[in-house]
Phi, psi and omega in degrees: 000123183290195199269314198263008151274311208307291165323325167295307184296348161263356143309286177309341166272354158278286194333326213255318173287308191283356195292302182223155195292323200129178214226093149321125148279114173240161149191199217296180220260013177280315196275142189226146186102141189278166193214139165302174126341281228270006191266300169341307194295276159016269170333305182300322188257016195029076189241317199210116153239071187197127175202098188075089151043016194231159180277116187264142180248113175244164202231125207254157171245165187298160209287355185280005169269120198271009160297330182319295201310290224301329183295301203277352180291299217269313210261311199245012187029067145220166204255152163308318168328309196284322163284356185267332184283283174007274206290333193269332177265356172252340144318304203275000149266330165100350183277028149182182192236169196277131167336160163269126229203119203235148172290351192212155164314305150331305175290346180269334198266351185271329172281313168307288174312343177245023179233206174236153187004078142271145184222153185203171190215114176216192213278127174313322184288014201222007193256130193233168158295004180268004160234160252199104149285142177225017161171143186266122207245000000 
């Protein structure tokens, strides 16, 4: 292996470590208590929207964001395929309705702080006081 793979593959193997802090839930500055994995998953697989005695709204991002896979990877173990089929087959029966749905983290995480008993998942370095962590992936 020459110098300049050799350097490469050790770009890409930083880039790979260093890419997100880890992966938060948060959510609106309303919600109090911590919320499990599997109720997240719930939430996610539109199974459970009632959390502290209210109705939850989650808020999902778009598939050009590679937290999405990584998310969905770690809380409903599915791969986006496996989840875009999931939700095409819970449209098309009619037993749930589709997520509310934001292009960016930023954007997920700014509809989440202004909103009501809401949840989202974004990058931990990216979690401020205008959101409520309620679980640590």
């Amino acid at each position: 292996m020459n110098m300049f793979n050799k350097i490469s593959v050790l770009i890409v193997l930083l880039a790979s470590f260093t890419a997100n802090a880890g992966i938060v839930i948060i959510g609106s500055p309303d919600l109090t208590g911590p919320i499990s994995a599997k109720e997240v998953k719930k939430v996610y697989l539109g199974k459970k929207v009632n959390f502290n005695g209210g109705k939850l709204t989650a808020i999902e991002i778009n598939e050009s964001e590679a937290i999405k896979s990584d998310f969905h990877k770690q809380v409903t173990n599915k791969s986006i395929v496996q989840l875009n089929s999931f939700w095409a087959k819970q449209l098309f029966t009619g037993k749930a309705k589709p997520l509310k749905t934001t292009a960016s983290q930023a954007e997920m995480k700014a509809k989440v702080a202004t909103g009501s008993a809401m949840i989202g998942y974004v990058d931990e370095s990216l979690v401020d006081d205008q959101v409520v962590v309620l679980l640590k992936l």
